[in-house]
């Protein structure tokens, strides 16, 4: 049970060699996700006194021993870049007003309005959103937008930089989904 100040009082001795103090502060034995950590199960902890846990924390380097790609994956913001924030999500509940829009300028849609006006699947709408296109986009607009964005984010266009690789992969995945989607093709051809 964690106590005030981050302490875990118990029957632990300080893990620092030669220290006789009580080990009330825990620290990881191994970096989470490292090749040395167990693949499943609870994390392993070691316990230190306050002085030695401070020294341990000062020397702790989460990225120690990781490859450049592993560090990139741990730091990248892209795993969630394509998700809408809750305030703008299409799965909002009926009557869930986030902004008092008395003039109707923002024209918020609830989940039922989106479903009623759009024959597209949720995946189709997400793919269109990744490309920055409205639900009314045609296949020609999808192709043109994809080509424009692919030229901007392709690693070859960025001197081999991996900075935009995740964005490029998400765009390609969205384009491939829309190109193979029967519901999008049916809707786009009707326009």
mmCIF file with all atom_site columns, C-alpha atoms in Angstrom:
data_model
loop_
_atom_site.group_PDB
_atom_site.id
_atom_site.type_symbol
_atom_site.label_atom_id
_atom_site.label_alt_id
_atom_site.label_comp_id
_atom_site.label_asym_id
_atom_site.label_entity_id
_atom_site.label_seq_id
_atom_site.pdbx_PDB_ins_code
_atom_site.Cartn_x
_atom_site.Cartn_y
_atom_site.Cartn_z
_atom_site.occupancy
_atom_site.B_iso_or_equiv
_atom_site.pdbx_formal_charge
_atom_site.auth_seq_id
_atom_site.auth_comp_id
_atom_site.auth_asym_id
_atom_site.auth_atom_id
_atom_site.pdbx_PDB_model_num
ATOM 1   C CA . UNK A 1 1   ? 0.000   0.000   0.000   1.00 0.00 ? 1   UNK A CA 1
ATOM 2   C CA . UNK A 1 2   ? 1.475   3.315   -1.077  1.00 0.00 ? 2   UNK A CA 1
ATOM 3   C CA . UNK A 1 3   ? 1.869   5.908   1.684   1.00 0.00 ? 3   UNK A CA 1
ATOM 4   C CA . UNK A 1 4   ? 2.279   9.675   1.507   1.00 0.00 ? 4   UNK A CA 1
ATOM 5   C CA . UNK A 1 5   ? 5.424   10.787  -0.315  1.00 0.00 ? 5   UNK A CA 1
ATOM 6   C CA . UNK A 1 6   ? 5.629   7.714   -2.543  1.00 0.00 ? 6   UNK A CA 1
ATOM 7   C CA . UNK A 1 7   ? 6.808   5.386   0.207   1.00 0.00 ? 7   UNK A CA 1
ATOM 8   C CA . UNK A 1 8   ? 5.801   1.719   0.348   1.00 0.00 ? 8   UNK A CA 1
ATOM 9   C CA . UNK A 1 9   ? 6.385   0.922   4.013   1.00 0.00 ? 9   UNK A CA 1
ATOM 10  C CA . UNK A 1 10  ? 6.777   -2.736  4.731   1.00 0.00 ? 10  UNK A CA 1
ATOM 11  C CA . UNK A 1 11  ? 9.269   -5.364  5.721   1.00 0.00 ? 11  UNK A CA 1
ATOM 12  C CA . UNK A 1 12  ? 11.843  -4.561  3.037   1.00 0.00 ? 12  UNK A CA 1
ATOM 13  C CA . UNK A 1 13  ? 15.483  -3.783  3.634   1.00 0.00 ? 13  UNK A CA 1
ATOM 14  C CA . UNK A 1 14  ? 17.294  -1.298  1.381   1.00 0.00 ? 14  UNK A CA 1
ATOM 15  C CA . UNK A 1 15  ? 18.656  -3.132  -1.674  1.00 0.00 ? 15  UNK A CA 1
ATOM 16  C CA . UNK A 1 16  ? 21.799  -0.977  -1.755  1.00 0.00 ? 16  UNK A CA 1
ATOM 17  C CA . UNK A 1 17  ? 24.793  -2.987  -0.659  1.00 0.00 ? 17  UNK A CA 1
ATOM 18  C CA . UNK A 1 18  ? 25.886  -2.178  2.884   1.00 0.00 ? 18  UNK A CA 1
ATOM 19  C CA . UNK A 1 19  ? 22.825  -0.108  3.790   1.00 0.00 ? 19  UNK A CA 1
ATOM 20  C CA . UNK A 1 20  ? 20.893  -1.113  6.881   1.00 0.00 ? 20  UNK A CA 1
ATOM 21  C CA . UNK A 1 21  ? 17.960  1.310   6.435   1.00 0.00 ? 21  UNK A CA 1
ATOM 22  C CA . UNK A 1 22  ? 14.393  0.234   5.703   1.00 0.00 ? 22  UNK A CA 1
ATOM 23  C CA . UNK A 1 23  ? 13.593  -0.005  1.989   1.00 0.00 ? 23  UNK A CA 1
ATOM 24  C CA . UNK A 1 24  ? 10.393  2.008   1.797   1.00 0.00 ? 24  UNK A CA 1
ATOM 25  C CA . UNK A 1 25  ? 10.770  3.232   -1.818  1.00 0.00 ? 25  UNK A CA 1
ATOM 26  C CA . UNK A 1 26  ? 10.478  0.908   -4.750  1.00 0.00 ? 26  UNK A CA 1
ATOM 27  C CA . UNK A 1 27  ? 12.340  1.026   -8.061  1.00 0.00 ? 27  UNK A CA 1
ATOM 28  C CA . UNK A 1 28  ? 12.131  -1.266  -11.074 1.00 0.00 ? 28  UNK A CA 1
ATOM 29  C CA . UNK A 1 29  ? 14.604  -4.106  -11.349 1.00 0.00 ? 29  UNK A CA 1
ATOM 30  C CA . UNK A 1 30  ? 14.487  -3.965  -15.158 1.00 0.00 ? 30  UNK A CA 1
ATOM 31  C CA . UNK A 1 31  ? 13.194  -1.457  -17.699 1.00 0.00 ? 31  UNK A CA 1
ATOM 32  C CA . UNK A 1 32  ? 9.590   -2.330  -18.708 1.00 0.00 ? 32  UNK A CA 1
ATOM 33  C CA . UNK A 1 33  ? 9.548   -3.912  -22.158 1.00 0.00 ? 33  UNK A CA 1
ATOM 34  C CA . UNK A 1 34  ? 13.268  -4.685  -22.182 1.00 0.00 ? 34  UNK A CA 1
ATOM 35  C CA . UNK A 1 35  ? 14.539  -8.029  -23.390 1.00 0.00 ? 35  UNK A CA 1
ATOM 36  C CA . UNK A 1 36  ? 15.581  -8.800  -19.822 1.00 0.00 ? 36  UNK A CA 1
ATOM 37  C CA . UNK A 1 37  ? 12.117  -8.296  -18.341 1.00 0.00 ? 37  UNK A CA 1
ATOM 38  C CA . UNK A 1 38  ? 9.663   -11.159 -18.110 1.00 0.00 ? 38  UNK A CA 1
ATOM 39  C CA . UNK A 1 39  ? 7.196   -11.040 -21.042 1.00 0.00 ? 39  UNK A CA 1
ATOM 40  C CA . UNK A 1 40  ? 4.218   -11.393 -18.755 1.00 0.00 ? 40  UNK A CA 1
ATOM 41  C CA . UNK A 1 41  ? 3.411   -11.171 -15.114 1.00 0.00 ? 41  UNK A CA 1
ATOM 42  C CA . UNK A 1 42  ? 3.757   -8.429  -12.549 1.00 0.00 ? 42  UNK A CA 1
ATOM 43  C CA . UNK A 1 43  ? 6.736   -6.044  -12.662 1.00 0.00 ? 43  UNK A CA 1
ATOM 44  C CA . UNK A 1 44  ? 9.721   -6.812  -10.512 1.00 0.00 ? 44  UNK A CA 1
ATOM 45  C CA . UNK A 1 45  ? 10.631  -4.256  -7.865  1.00 0.00 ? 45  UNK A CA 1
ATOM 46  C CA . UNK A 1 46  ? 13.566  -3.594  -5.596  1.00 0.00 ? 46  UNK A CA 1
ATOM 47  C CA . UNK A 1 47  ? 13.279  -1.436  -2.517  1.00 0.00 ? 47  UNK A CA 1
ATOM 48  C CA . UNK A 1 48  ? 15.615  1.350   -1.375  1.00 0.00 ? 48  UNK A CA 1
ATOM 49  C CA . UNK A 1 49  ? 15.827  3.861   1.446   1.00 0.00 ? 49  UNK A CA 1
ATOM 50  C CA . UNK A 1 50  ? 15.118  7.489   0.500   1.00 0.00 ? 50  UNK A CA 1
ATOM 51  C CA . UNK A 1 51  ? 18.800  8.394   -0.019  1.00 0.00 ? 51  UNK A CA 1
ATOM 52  C CA . UNK A 1 52  ? 19.499  5.429   -2.301  1.00 0.00 ? 52  UNK A CA 1
ATOM 53  C CA . UNK A 1 53  ? 16.256  5.651   -4.289  1.00 0.00 ? 53  UNK A CA 1
ATOM 54  C CA . UNK A 1 54  ? 17.186  9.260   -5.088  1.00 0.00 ? 54  UNK A CA 1
ATOM 55  C CA . UNK A 1 55  ? 20.593  8.092   -6.320  1.00 0.00 ? 55  UNK A CA 1
ATOM 56  C CA . UNK A 1 56  ? 18.950  5.305   -8.330  1.00 0.00 ? 56  UNK A CA 1
ATOM 57  C CA . UNK A 1 57  ? 16.493  7.743   -9.952  1.00 0.00 ? 57  UNK A CA 1
ATOM 58  C CA . UNK A 1 58  ? 19.265  10.214  -10.789 1.00 0.00 ? 58  UNK A CA 1
ATOM 59  C CA . UNK A 1 59  ? 21.102  7.506   -12.740 1.00 0.00 ? 59  UNK A CA 1
ATOM 60  C CA . UNK A 1 60  ? 18.045  5.862   -14.325 1.00 0.00 ? 60  UNK A CA 1
ATOM 61  C CA . UNK A 1 61  ? 17.953  6.004   -18.125 1.00 0.00 ? 61  UNK A CA 1
ATOM 62  C CA . UNK A 1 62  ? 14.826  4.470   -19.627 1.00 0.00 ? 62  UNK A CA 1
ATOM 63  C CA . UNK A 1 63  ? 16.393  4.337   -23.090 1.00 0.00 ? 63  UNK A CA 1
ATOM 64  C CA . UNK A 1 64  ? 19.643  2.678   -22.000 1.00 0.00 ? 64  UNK A CA 1
ATOM 65  C CA . UNK A 1 65  ? 20.409  -0.276  -24.279 1.00 0.00 ? 65  UNK A CA 1
ATOM 66  C CA . UNK A 1 66  ? 17.575  0.442   -26.724 1.00 0.00 ? 66  UNK A CA 1
ATOM 67  C CA . UNK A 1 67  ? 18.150  0.628   -30.468 1.00 0.00 ? 67  UNK A CA 1
ATOM 68  C CA . UNK A 1 68  ? 17.446  3.844   -32.365 1.00 0.00 ? 68  UNK A CA 1
ATOM 69  C CA . UNK A 1 69  ? 14.230  2.344   -33.785 1.00 0.00 ? 69  UNK A CA 1
ATOM 70  C CA . UNK A 1 70  ? 13.036  1.239   -30.350 1.00 0.00 ? 70  UNK A CA 1
ATOM 71  C CA . UNK A 1 71  ? 13.676  4.741   -28.965 1.00 0.00 ? 71  UNK A CA 1
ATOM 72  C CA . UNK A 1 72  ? 11.746  6.219   -31.908 1.00 0.00 ? 72  UNK A CA 1
ATOM 73  C CA . UNK A 1 73  ? 8.804   3.890   -31.266 1.00 0.00 ? 73  UNK A CA 1
ATOM 74  C CA . UNK A 1 74  ? 8.796   4.756   -27.548 1.00 0.00 ? 74  UNK A CA 1
ATOM 75  C CA . UNK A 1 75  ? 8.785   8.508   -28.219 1.00 0.00 ? 75  UNK A CA 1
ATOM 76  C CA . UNK A 1 76  ? 6.600   8.824   -31.308 1.00 0.00 ? 76  UNK A CA 1
ATOM 77  C CA . UNK A 1 77  ? 3.290   10.653  -30.926 1.00 0.00 ? 77  UNK A CA 1
ATOM 78  C CA . UNK A 1 78  ? 1.822   8.945   -34.000 1.00 0.00 ? 78  UNK A CA 1
ATOM 79  C CA . UNK A 1 79  ? 0.046   5.915   -32.487 1.00 0.00 ? 79  UNK A CA 1
ATOM 80  C CA . UNK A 1 80  ? -2.857  8.197   -31.631 1.00 0.00 ? 80  UNK A CA 1
ATOM 81  C CA . UNK A 1 81  ? -2.604  11.046  -34.145 1.00 0.00 ? 81  UNK A CA 1
ATOM 82  C CA . UNK A 1 82  ? -5.513  9.773   -36.235 1.00 0.00 ? 82  UNK A CA 1
ATOM 83  C CA . UNK A 1 83  ? -8.047  9.467   -33.403 1.00 0.00 ? 83  UNK A CA 1
ATOM 84  C CA . UNK A 1 84  ? -10.550 12.241  -32.857 1.00 0.00 ? 84  UNK A CA 1
ATOM 85  C CA . UNK A 1 85  ? -10.648 13.830  -29.464 1.00 0.00 ? 85  UNK A CA 1
ATOM 86  C CA . UNK A 1 86  ? -13.745 13.091  -27.432 1.00 0.00 ? 86  UNK A CA 1
ATOM 87  C CA . UNK A 1 87  ? -15.145 16.593  -27.926 1.00 0.00 ? 87  UNK A CA 1
ATOM 88  C CA . UNK A 1 88  ? -15.219 16.149  -31.702 1.00 0.00 ? 88  UNK A CA 1
ATOM 89  C CA . UNK A 1 89  ? -15.906 12.424  -31.925 1.00 0.00 ? 89  UNK A CA 1
ATOM 90  C CA . UNK A 1 90  ? -18.822 11.158  -33.994 1.00 0.00 ? 90  UNK A CA 1
ATOM 91  C CA . UNK A 1 91  ? -19.858 8.801   -31.210 1.00 0.00 ? 91  UNK A CA 1
ATOM 92  C CA . UNK A 1 92  ? -21.114 11.626  -29.019 1.00 0.00 ? 92  UNK A CA 1
ATOM 93  C CA . UNK A 1 93  ? -24.333 10.941  -27.134 1.00 0.00 ? 93  UNK A CA 1
ATOM 94  C CA . UNK A 1 94  ? -27.571 12.643  -28.122 1.00 0.00 ? 94  UNK A CA 1
ATOM 95  C CA . UNK A 1 95  ? -27.967 15.957  -26.355 1.00 0.00 ? 95  UNK A CA 1
ATOM 96  C CA . UNK A 1 96  ? -24.310 15.996  -25.368 1.00 0.00 ? 96  UNK A CA 1
ATOM 97  C CA . UNK A 1 97  ? -23.630 19.706  -25.953 1.00 0.00 ? 97  UNK A CA 1
ATOM 98  C CA . UNK A 1 98  ? -20.017 20.735  -25.632 1.00 0.00 ? 98  UNK A CA 1
ATOM 99  C CA . UNK A 1 99  ? -20.420 24.296  -26.913 1.00 0.00 ? 99  UNK A CA 1
ATOM 100 C CA . UNK A 1 100 ? -23.365 26.647  -26.561 1.00 0.00 ? 100 UNK A CA 1
ATOM 101 C CA . UNK A 1 101 ? -23.851 27.428  -30.261 1.00 0.00 ? 101 UNK A CA 1
ATOM 102 C CA . UNK A 1 102 ? -27.014 29.554  -30.214 1.00 0.00 ? 102 UNK A CA 1
ATOM 103 C CA . UNK A 1 103 ? -26.546 30.680  -33.825 1.00 0.00 ? 103 UNK A CA 1
ATOM 104 C CA . UNK A 1 104 ? -25.841 27.192  -35.173 1.00 0.00 ? 104 UNK A CA 1
ATOM 105 C CA . UNK A 1 105 ? -22.529 28.261  -36.653 1.00 0.00 ? 105 UNK A CA 1
ATOM 106 C CA . UNK A 1 106 ? -20.701 25.105  -35.657 1.00 0.00 ? 106 UNK A CA 1
ATOM 107 C CA . UNK A 1 107 ? -23.534 22.747  -36.637 1.00 0.00 ? 107 UNK A CA 1
ATOM 108 C CA . UNK A 1 108 ? -22.578 19.943  -34.255 1.00 0.00 ? 108 UNK A CA 1
ATOM 109 C CA . UNK A 1 109 ? -23.768 16.504  -35.276 1.00 0.00 ? 109 UNK A CA 1
ATOM 110 C CA . UNK A 1 110 ? -24.703 13.754  -32.903 1.00 0.00 ? 110 UNK A CA 1
ATOM 111 C CA . UNK A 1 111 ? -23.985 10.103  -33.614 1.00 0.00 ? 111 UNK A CA 1
ATOM 112 C CA . UNK A 1 112 ? -27.516 9.451   -34.895 1.00 0.00 ? 112 UNK A CA 1
ATOM 113 C CA . UNK A 1 113 ? -27.346 12.385  -37.320 1.00 0.00 ? 113 UNK A CA 1
ATOM 114 C CA . UNK A 1 114 ? -24.051 11.125  -38.747 1.00 0.00 ? 114 UNK A CA 1
ATOM 115 C CA . UNK A 1 115 ? -25.421 7.619   -39.246 1.00 0.00 ? 115 UNK A CA 1
ATOM 116 C CA . UNK A 1 116 ? -28.627 8.912   -40.804 1.00 0.00 ? 116 UNK A CA 1
ATOM 117 C CA . UNK A 1 117 ? -26.884 11.169  -43.327 1.00 0.00 ? 117 UNK A CA 1
ATOM 118 C CA . UNK A 1 118 ? -23.897 8.986   -44.214 1.00 0.00 ? 118 UNK A CA 1
ATOM 119 C CA . UNK A 1 119 ? -24.099 5.523   -45.801 1.00 0.00 ? 119 UNK A CA 1
ATOM 120 C CA . UNK A 1 120 ? -20.360 5.148   -45.240 1.00 0.00 ? 120 UNK A CA 1
ATOM 121 C CA . UNK A 1 121 ? -18.992 2.755   -42.660 1.00 0.00 ? 121 UNK A CA 1
ATOM 122 C CA . UNK A 1 122 ? -17.112 4.033   -39.622 1.00 0.00 ? 122 UNK A CA 1
ATOM 123 C CA . UNK A 1 123 ? -13.852 2.758   -41.149 1.00 0.00 ? 123 UNK A CA 1
ATOM 124 C CA . UNK A 1 124 ? -14.577 4.653   -44.380 1.00 0.00 ? 124 UNK A CA 1
ATOM 125 C CA . UNK A 1 125 ? -15.166 7.881   -42.462 1.00 0.00 ? 125 UNK A CA 1
ATOM 126 C CA . UNK A 1 126 ? -11.967 7.363   -40.457 1.00 0.00 ? 126 UNK A CA 1
ATOM 127 C CA . UNK A 1 127 ? -9.966  6.767   -43.647 1.00 0.00 ? 127 UNK A CA 1
ATOM 128 C CA . UNK A 1 128 ? -11.411 9.919   -45.203 1.00 0.00 ? 128 UNK A CA 1
ATOM 129 C CA . UNK A 1 129 ? -10.579 11.827  -42.017 1.00 0.00 ? 129 UNK A CA 1
ATOM 130 C CA . UNK A 1 130 ? -6.958  10.632  -42.184 1.00 0.00 ? 130 UNK A CA 1
ATOM 131 C CA . UNK A 1 131 ? -6.765  12.065  -45.685 1.00 0.00 ? 131 UNK A CA 1
ATOM 132 C CA . UNK A 1 132 ? -8.456  15.274  -44.511 1.00 0.00 ? 132 UNK A CA 1
ATOM 133 C CA . UNK A 1 133 ? -11.474 14.799  -46.785 1.00 0.00 ? 133 UNK A CA 1
ATOM 134 C CA . UNK A 1 134 ? -15.201 15.183  -46.089 1.00 0.00 ? 134 UNK A CA 1
ATOM 135 C CA . UNK A 1 135 ? -17.673 12.291  -46.301 1.00 0.00 ? 135 UNK A CA 1
ATOM 136 C CA . UNK A 1 136 ? -18.801 13.626  -49.680 1.00 0.00 ? 136 UNK A CA 1
ATOM 137 C CA . UNK A 1 137 ? -15.397 13.067  -51.357 1.00 0.00 ? 137 UNK A CA 1
ATOM 138 C CA . UNK A 1 138 ? -15.245 11.203  -54.660 1.00 0.00 ? 138 UNK A CA 1
ATOM 139 C CA . UNK A 1 139 ? -12.733 8.518   -55.592 1.00 0.00 ? 139 UNK A CA 1
ATOM 140 C CA . UNK A 1 140 ? -10.943 11.011  -57.867 1.00 0.00 ? 140 UNK A CA 1
ATOM 141 C CA . UNK A 1 141 ? -10.581 13.438  -54.941 1.00 0.00 ? 141 UNK A CA 1
ATOM 142 C CA . UNK A 1 142 ? -9.252  10.619  -52.743 1.00 0.00 ? 142 UNK A CA 1
ATOM 143 C CA . UNK A 1 143 ? -6.640  9.685   -55.362 1.00 0.00 ? 143 UNK A CA 1
ATOM 144 C CA . UNK A 1 144 ? -5.559  13.290  -55.925 1.00 0.00 ? 144 UNK A CA 1
ATOM 145 C CA . UNK A 1 145 ? -5.311  14.023  -52.204 1.00 0.00 ? 145 UNK A CA 1
ATOM 146 C CA . UNK A 1 146 ? -3.419  10.807  -51.526 1.00 0.00 ? 146 UNK A CA 1
ATOM 147 C CA . UNK A 1 147 ? -0.886  11.576  -54.281 1.00 0.00 ? 147 UNK A CA 1
ATOM 148 C CA . UNK A 1 148 ? -0.360  15.106  -52.961 1.00 0.00 ? 148 UNK A CA 1
ATOM 149 C CA . UNK A 1 149 ? 0.122   13.936  -49.361 1.00 0.00 ? 149 UNK A CA 1
ATOM 150 C CA . UNK A 1 150 ? 2.268   10.959  -50.383 1.00 0.00 ? 150 UNK A CA 1
ATOM 151 C CA . UNK A 1 151 ? 4.647   13.285  -52.202 1.00 0.00 ? 151 UNK A CA 1
ATOM 152 C CA . UNK A 1 152 ? 4.885   15.405  -49.050 1.00 0.00 ? 152 UNK A CA 1
ATOM 153 C CA . UNK A 1 153 ? 5.364   12.608  -46.480 1.00 0.00 ? 153 UNK A CA 1
ATOM 154 C CA . UNK A 1 154 ? 7.231   9.897   -48.436 1.00 0.00 ? 154 UNK A CA 1
ATOM 155 C CA . UNK A 1 155 ? 10.689  9.195   -46.922 1.00 0.00 ? 155 UNK A CA 1
ATOM 156 C CA . UNK A 1 156 ? 12.348  9.739   -50.329 1.00 0.00 ? 156 UNK A CA 1
ATOM 157 C CA . UNK A 1 157 ? 10.896  13.255  -50.448 1.00 0.00 ? 157 UNK A CA 1
ATOM 158 C CA . UNK A 1 158 ? 12.344  13.916  -46.977 1.00 0.00 ? 158 UNK A CA 1
ATOM 159 C CA . UNK A 1 159 ? 15.930  12.825  -47.716 1.00 0.00 ? 159 UNK A CA 1
ATOM 160 C CA . UNK A 1 160 ? 15.364  9.433   -46.104 1.00 0.00 ? 160 UNK A CA 1
ATOM 161 C CA . UNK A 1 161 ? 14.181  10.954  -42.821 1.00 0.00 ? 161 UNK A CA 1
ATOM 162 C CA . UNK A 1 162 ? 11.878  8.713   -40.794 1.00 0.00 ? 162 UNK A CA 1
ATOM 163 C CA . UNK A 1 163 ? 10.186  11.705  -39.201 1.00 0.00 ? 163 UNK A CA 1
ATOM 164 C CA . UNK A 1 164 ? 7.004   11.334  -41.266 1.00 0.00 ? 164 UNK A CA 1
ATOM 165 C CA . UNK A 1 165 ? 7.098   7.570   -41.837 1.00 0.00 ? 165 UNK A CA 1
ATOM 166 C CA . UNK A 1 166 ? 4.166   6.797   -39.528 1.00 0.00 ? 166 UNK A CA 1
ATOM 167 C CA . UNK A 1 167 ? 2.060   9.533   -41.146 1.00 0.00 ? 167 UNK A CA 1
ATOM 168 C CA . UNK A 1 168 ? 2.895   8.191   -44.628 1.00 0.00 ? 168 UNK A CA 1
ATOM 169 C CA . UNK A 1 169 ? 1.986   4.637   -43.586 1.00 0.00 ? 169 UNK A CA 1
ATOM 170 C CA . UNK A 1 170 ? -1.344  5.812   -42.125 1.00 0.00 ? 170 UNK A CA 1
ATOM 171 C CA . UNK A 1 171 ? -2.159  7.686   -45.347 1.00 0.00 ? 171 UNK A CA 1
ATOM 172 C CA . UNK A 1 172 ? -1.325  4.644   -47.459 1.00 0.00 ? 172 UNK A CA 1
ATOM 173 C CA . UNK A 1 173 ? -3.450  2.416   -45.239 1.00 0.00 ? 173 UNK A CA 1
ATOM 174 C CA . UNK A 1 174 ? -6.369  4.859   -45.502 1.00 0.00 ? 174 UNK A CA 1
ATOM 175 C CA . UNK A 1 175 ? -6.068  5.082   -49.299 1.00 0.00 ? 175 UNK A CA 1
ATOM 176 C CA . UNK A 1 176 ? -5.866  1.284   -49.684 1.00 0.00 ? 176 UNK A CA 1
ATOM 177 C CA . UNK A 1 177 ? -8.930  0.872   -47.469 1.00 0.00 ? 177 UNK A CA 1
ATOM 178 C CA . UNK A 1 178 ? -10.982 3.348   -49.509 1.00 0.00 ? 178 UNK A CA 1
ATOM 179 C CA . UNK A 1 179 ? -9.825  1.847   -52.818 1.00 0.00 ? 179 UNK A CA 1
ATOM 180 C CA . UNK A 1 180 ? -11.028 -1.601  -51.679 1.00 0.00 ? 180 UNK A CA 1
ATOM 181 C CA . UNK A 1 181 ? -14.171 -0.464  -49.845 1.00 0.00 ? 181 UNK A CA 1
ATOM 182 C CA . UNK A 1 182 ? -17.414 -1.495  -51.536 1.00 0.00 ? 182 UNK A CA 1
ATOM 183 C CA . UNK A 1 183 ? -19.531 0.932   -49.484 1.00 0.00 ? 183 UNK A CA 1
ATOM 184 C CA . UNK A 1 184 ? -17.279 3.867   -50.376 1.00 0.00 ? 184 UNK A CA 1
ATOM 185 C CA . UNK A 1 185 ? -17.196 2.921   -54.058 1.00 0.00 ? 185 UNK A CA 1
ATOM 186 C CA . UNK A 1 186 ? -20.993 2.666   -54.129 1.00 0.00 ? 186 UNK A CA 1
ATOM 187 C CA . UNK A 1 187 ? -21.409 6.019   -52.376 1.00 0.00 ? 187 UNK A CA 1
ATOM 188 C CA . UNK A 1 188 ? -18.710 7.801   -54.391 1.00 0.00 ? 188 UNK A CA 1
ATOM 189 C CA . UNK A 1 189 ? -20.069 6.572   -57.722 1.00 0.00 ? 189 UNK A CA 1
ATOM 190 C CA . UNK A 1 190 ? -23.535 7.930   -56.851 1.00 0.00 ? 190 UNK A CA 1
ATOM 191 C CA . UNK A 1 191 ? -22.214 11.502  -56.674 1.00 0.00 ? 191 UNK A CA 1
#
